[in-house]
Coordinates of C-alpha atoms in Angstrom, one line a residue:
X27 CA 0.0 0.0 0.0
X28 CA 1.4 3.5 -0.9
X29 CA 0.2 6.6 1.4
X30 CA 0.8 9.9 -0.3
X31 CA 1.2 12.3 2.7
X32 CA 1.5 16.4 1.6
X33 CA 3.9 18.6 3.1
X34 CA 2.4 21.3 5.9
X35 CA 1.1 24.1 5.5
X36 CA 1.6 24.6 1.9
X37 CA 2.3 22.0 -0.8
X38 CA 2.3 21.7 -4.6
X39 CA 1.3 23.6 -7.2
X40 CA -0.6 20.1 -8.5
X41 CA -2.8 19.9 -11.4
X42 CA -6.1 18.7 -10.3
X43 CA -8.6 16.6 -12.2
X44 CA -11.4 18.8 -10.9
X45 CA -10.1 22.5 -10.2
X46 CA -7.3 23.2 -12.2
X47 CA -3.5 24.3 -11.1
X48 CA -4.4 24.4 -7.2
X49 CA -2.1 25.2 -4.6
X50 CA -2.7 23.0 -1.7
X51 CA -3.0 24.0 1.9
X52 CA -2.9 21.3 4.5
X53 CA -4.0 22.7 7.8
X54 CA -2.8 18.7 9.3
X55 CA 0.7 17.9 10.5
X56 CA 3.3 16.5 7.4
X57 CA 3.9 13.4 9.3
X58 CA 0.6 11.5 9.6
X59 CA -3.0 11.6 9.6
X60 CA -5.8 13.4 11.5
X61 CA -9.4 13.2 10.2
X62 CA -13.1 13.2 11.2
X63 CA -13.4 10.1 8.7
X64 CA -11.3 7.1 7.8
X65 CA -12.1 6.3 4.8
X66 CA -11.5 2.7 3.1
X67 CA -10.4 4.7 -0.1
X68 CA -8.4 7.9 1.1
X69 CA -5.1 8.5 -0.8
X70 CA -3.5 9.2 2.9
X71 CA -4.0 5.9 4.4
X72 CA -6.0 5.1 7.3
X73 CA -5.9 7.3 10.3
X74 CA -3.7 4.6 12.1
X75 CA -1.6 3.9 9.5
X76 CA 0.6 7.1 10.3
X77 CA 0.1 8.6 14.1
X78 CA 1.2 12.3 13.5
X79 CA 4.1 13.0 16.1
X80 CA 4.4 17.3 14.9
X81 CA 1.7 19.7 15.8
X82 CA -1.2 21.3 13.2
X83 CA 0.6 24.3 11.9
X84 CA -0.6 27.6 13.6
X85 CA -2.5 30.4 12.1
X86 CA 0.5 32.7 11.7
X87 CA 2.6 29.9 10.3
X88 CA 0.0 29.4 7.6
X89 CA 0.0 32.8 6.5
X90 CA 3.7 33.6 6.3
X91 CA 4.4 30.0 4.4
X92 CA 1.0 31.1 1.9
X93 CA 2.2 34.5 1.5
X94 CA 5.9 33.4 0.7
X95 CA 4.8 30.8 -2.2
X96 CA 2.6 33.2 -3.5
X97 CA 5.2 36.1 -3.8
X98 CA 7.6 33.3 -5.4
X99 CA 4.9 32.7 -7.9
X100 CA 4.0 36.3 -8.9
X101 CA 7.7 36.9 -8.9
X102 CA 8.3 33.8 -11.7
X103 CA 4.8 35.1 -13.3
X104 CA 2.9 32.3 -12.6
X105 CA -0.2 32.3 -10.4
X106 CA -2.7 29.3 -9.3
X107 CA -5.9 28.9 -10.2
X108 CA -7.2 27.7 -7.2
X109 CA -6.0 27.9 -3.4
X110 CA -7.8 24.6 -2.0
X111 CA -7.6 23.3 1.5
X112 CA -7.1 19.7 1.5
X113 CA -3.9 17.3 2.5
X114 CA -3.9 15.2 5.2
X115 CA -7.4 15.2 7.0
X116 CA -10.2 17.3 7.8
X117 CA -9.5 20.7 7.2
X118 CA -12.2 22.3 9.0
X119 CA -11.0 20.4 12.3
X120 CA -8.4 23.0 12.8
X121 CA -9.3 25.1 15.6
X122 CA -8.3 28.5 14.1
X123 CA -10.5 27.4 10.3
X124 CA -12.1 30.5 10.3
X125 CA -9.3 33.1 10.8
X126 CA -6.9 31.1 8.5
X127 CA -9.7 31.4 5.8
X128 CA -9.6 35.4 6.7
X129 CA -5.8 35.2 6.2
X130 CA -5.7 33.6 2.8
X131 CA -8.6 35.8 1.7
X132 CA -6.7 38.8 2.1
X133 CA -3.3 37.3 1.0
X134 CA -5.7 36.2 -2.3
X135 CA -6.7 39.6 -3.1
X136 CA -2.9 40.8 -2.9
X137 CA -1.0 38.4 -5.0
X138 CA -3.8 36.5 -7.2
X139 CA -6.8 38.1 -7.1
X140 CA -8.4 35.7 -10.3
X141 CA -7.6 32.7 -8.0
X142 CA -10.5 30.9 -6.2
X143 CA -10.5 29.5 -3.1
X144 CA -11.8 25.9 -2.4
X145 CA -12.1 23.9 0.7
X146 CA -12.3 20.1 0.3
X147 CA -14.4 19.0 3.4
X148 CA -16.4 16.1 5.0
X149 CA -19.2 18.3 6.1
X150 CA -18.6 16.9 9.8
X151 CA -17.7 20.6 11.5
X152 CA -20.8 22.1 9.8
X153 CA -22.4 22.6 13.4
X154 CA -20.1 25.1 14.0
X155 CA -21.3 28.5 13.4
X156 CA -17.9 29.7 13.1
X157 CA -16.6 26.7 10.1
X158 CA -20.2 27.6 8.6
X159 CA -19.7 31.2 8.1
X160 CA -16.1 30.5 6.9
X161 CA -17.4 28.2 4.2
X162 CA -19.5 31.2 2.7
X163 CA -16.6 33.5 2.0
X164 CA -14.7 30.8 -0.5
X165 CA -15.6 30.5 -4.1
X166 CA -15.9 27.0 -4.0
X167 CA -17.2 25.2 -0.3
X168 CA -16.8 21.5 -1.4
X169 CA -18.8 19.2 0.5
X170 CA -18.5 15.3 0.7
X171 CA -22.0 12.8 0.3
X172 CA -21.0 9.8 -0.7
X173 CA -24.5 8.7 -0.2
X174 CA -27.4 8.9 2.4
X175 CA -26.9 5.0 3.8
X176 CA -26.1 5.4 7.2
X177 CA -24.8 1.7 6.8
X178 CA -23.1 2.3 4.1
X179 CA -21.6 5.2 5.5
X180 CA -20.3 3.2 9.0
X181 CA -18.3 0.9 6.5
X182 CA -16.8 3.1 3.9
X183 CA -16.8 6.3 5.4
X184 CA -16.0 5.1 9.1
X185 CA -16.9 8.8 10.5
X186 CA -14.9 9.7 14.0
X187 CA -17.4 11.4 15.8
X188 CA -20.4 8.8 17.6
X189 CA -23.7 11.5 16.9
X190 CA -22.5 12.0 13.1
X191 CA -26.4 11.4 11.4
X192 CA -26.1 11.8 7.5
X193 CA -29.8 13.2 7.9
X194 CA -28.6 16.0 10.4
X195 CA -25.5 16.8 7.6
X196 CA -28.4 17.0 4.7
X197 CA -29.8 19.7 6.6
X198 CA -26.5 21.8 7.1
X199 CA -25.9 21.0 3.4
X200 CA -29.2 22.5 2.3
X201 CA -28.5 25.8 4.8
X202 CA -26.0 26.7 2.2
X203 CA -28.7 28.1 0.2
X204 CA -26.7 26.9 -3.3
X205 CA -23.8 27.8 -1.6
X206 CA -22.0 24.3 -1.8
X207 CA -20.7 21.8 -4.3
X208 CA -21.3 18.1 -3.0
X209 CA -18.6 16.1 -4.5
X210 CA -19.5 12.5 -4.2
X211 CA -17.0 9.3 -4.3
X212 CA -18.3 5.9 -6.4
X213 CA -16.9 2.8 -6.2
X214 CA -16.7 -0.6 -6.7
X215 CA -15.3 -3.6 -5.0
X216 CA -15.5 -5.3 -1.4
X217 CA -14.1 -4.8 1.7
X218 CA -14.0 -7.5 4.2
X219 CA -17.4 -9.8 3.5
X220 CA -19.3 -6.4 2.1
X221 CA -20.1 -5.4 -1.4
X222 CA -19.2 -1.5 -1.1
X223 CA -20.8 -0.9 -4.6
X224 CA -23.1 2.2 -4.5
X225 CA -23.9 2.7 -8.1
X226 CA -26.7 0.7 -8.3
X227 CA -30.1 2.7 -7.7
X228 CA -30.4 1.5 -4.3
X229 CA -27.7 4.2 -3.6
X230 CA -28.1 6.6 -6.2
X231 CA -31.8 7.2 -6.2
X232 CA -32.4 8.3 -2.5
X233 CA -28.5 10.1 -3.1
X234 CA -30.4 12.4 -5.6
X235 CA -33.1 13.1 -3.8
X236 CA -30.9 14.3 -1.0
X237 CA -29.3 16.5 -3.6
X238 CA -32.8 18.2 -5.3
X239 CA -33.4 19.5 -0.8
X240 CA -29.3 20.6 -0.9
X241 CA -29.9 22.1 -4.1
X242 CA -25.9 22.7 -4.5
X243 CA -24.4 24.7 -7.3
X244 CA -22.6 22.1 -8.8
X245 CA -22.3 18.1 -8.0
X246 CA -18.7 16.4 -8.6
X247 CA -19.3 12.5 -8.7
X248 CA -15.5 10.7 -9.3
X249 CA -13.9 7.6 -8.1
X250 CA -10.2 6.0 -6.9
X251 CA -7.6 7.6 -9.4
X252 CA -4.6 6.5 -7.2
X253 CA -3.7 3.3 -4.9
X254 CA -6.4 2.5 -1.8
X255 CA -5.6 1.4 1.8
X256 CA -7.7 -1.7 0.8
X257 CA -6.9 -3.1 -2.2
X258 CA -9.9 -5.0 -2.8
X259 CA -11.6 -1.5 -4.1
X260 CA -12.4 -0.7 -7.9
X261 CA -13.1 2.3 -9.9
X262 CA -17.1 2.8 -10.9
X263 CA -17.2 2.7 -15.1
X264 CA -16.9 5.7 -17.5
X265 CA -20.4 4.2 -18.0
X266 CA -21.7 4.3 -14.4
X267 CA -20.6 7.2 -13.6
X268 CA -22.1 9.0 -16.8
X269 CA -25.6 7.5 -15.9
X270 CA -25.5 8.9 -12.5
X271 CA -24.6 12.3 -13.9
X272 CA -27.2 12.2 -16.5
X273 CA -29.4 11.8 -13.3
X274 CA -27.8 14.7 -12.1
X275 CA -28.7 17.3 -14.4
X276 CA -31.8 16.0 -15.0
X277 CA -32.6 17.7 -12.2
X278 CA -31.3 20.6 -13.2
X279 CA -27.7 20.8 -11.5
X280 CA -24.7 21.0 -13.2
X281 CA -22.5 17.8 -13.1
X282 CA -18.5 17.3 -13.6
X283 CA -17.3 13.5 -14.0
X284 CA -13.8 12.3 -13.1
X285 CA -12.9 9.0 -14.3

């Protein structure tokens, strides 16, 4: 199994199948994993596959590393397209969210002002009025629903927290008001005994009717590009994955597909 763990605070510029050149800001310590989820597919491993032993990087440490990329880029006359908050766990877990989001608005408006901000998040710390009124300010406030099987979610998405109810997150999703993209992960495959396929319209159907209350912006449905913690996971079909777009916008909301 290979883990890809990103550098802290800032890493990259990568090129991202769904936002473009993004420069990547991990608000988790470089050496490990901390997340509200374990899930059986993340790219970072498992959370105990790699106990963190460094510290979250502080609020001040985030905006002196950000600002000193992003003079290095203006200065080579390059900018990103995106500043997204993703890495190595939960990014709204990080006690000082809000302010750090202040921070990189202001530090986006200096050096990059055609940049958009994105956060990458599980949609756990939603009950906090302060992560909610974060999410608002950035351009993009990316939301994970991998579905709205609370079985389903126990075994794939393994959330951390013992009162997480995917119905309670449905409603902090729809609060948005359009303000959210839901970015949803398909698969295939079987972990332990357990057929983790949720393709089929089982899944999908009561999915999408989750999605005409959220009434999000934009949906992103994708699946596993890179090596999974459990190996006995698949990628859903260009064809299963176009059908459940095609669902989508029949509902009048814009898809994007990642294969």
């Amino acid at each position: 199994m290979s883990t890809i763990l990103h550098a802290s605070p800032v890493f990259g510029p990568v090129h991202s199948r769904r936002l473009g050149i993004s420069l990547g800001i991990n608000l988790m310590p470089a050496d490990g994993k901390i997340c509200t989820f374990d899930c059986i597919y993340c790219e970072c491993g498992r959370n105990g596959d790699f106990r963190p032993r460094q510290a979250r990087p502080t609020r001040g440490e985030v905006r002196s590393r950000l600002e000193e990329v992003l003079r290095q880029m203006q200065a080579g006359g390059t900018a990103p397209d995106v500043l997204t908050f993703a890495g190595n766990g939960e990014p709204t877990a990080h006690p000082d969210f809000a302010q750090i989001i202040a921070d990189t608005v202001s530090l986006r408006d200096t050096y990059c002002p055609a940049a958009r901000i994105s956060v990458l998040s599980n949609a756990t710390m939603l009950h906090r009025k302060e992560v909610f009124d974060a999410l608002m300010l950035v351009d993009n406030n990316i939301q994970k629903l991998d579905t709205v099987d609370s079985r389903y979610i126990s075994l794939v998405d393994q959330p951390q927290q013992p009162g997480y109810r995917v119905e309670t997150v449905v409603e902090r999703l729809a609060a948005f008001r359009g303000h959210v993209i839901i970015q949803t992960m398909f698969l295939q495959g079987t972990f332990g005994n357990h057929d983790v396929g949720n393709t089929s319209p089982r899944f999908v159907e009561p999915w999408l009717q989750a999605l005409k209350r959220i009434a999000p912006e934009q949906v992103m449905v994708y699946t596993v590009e890179r090596e999974t913690p459990i190996s006995t996971l698949r990628k859903a079909t260009h064809e299963q994955l176009d059908r459940i777009a095609a669902q989508v916008e029949a509902l009048g909301i814009a898809c994007s597909v990642s294969y």
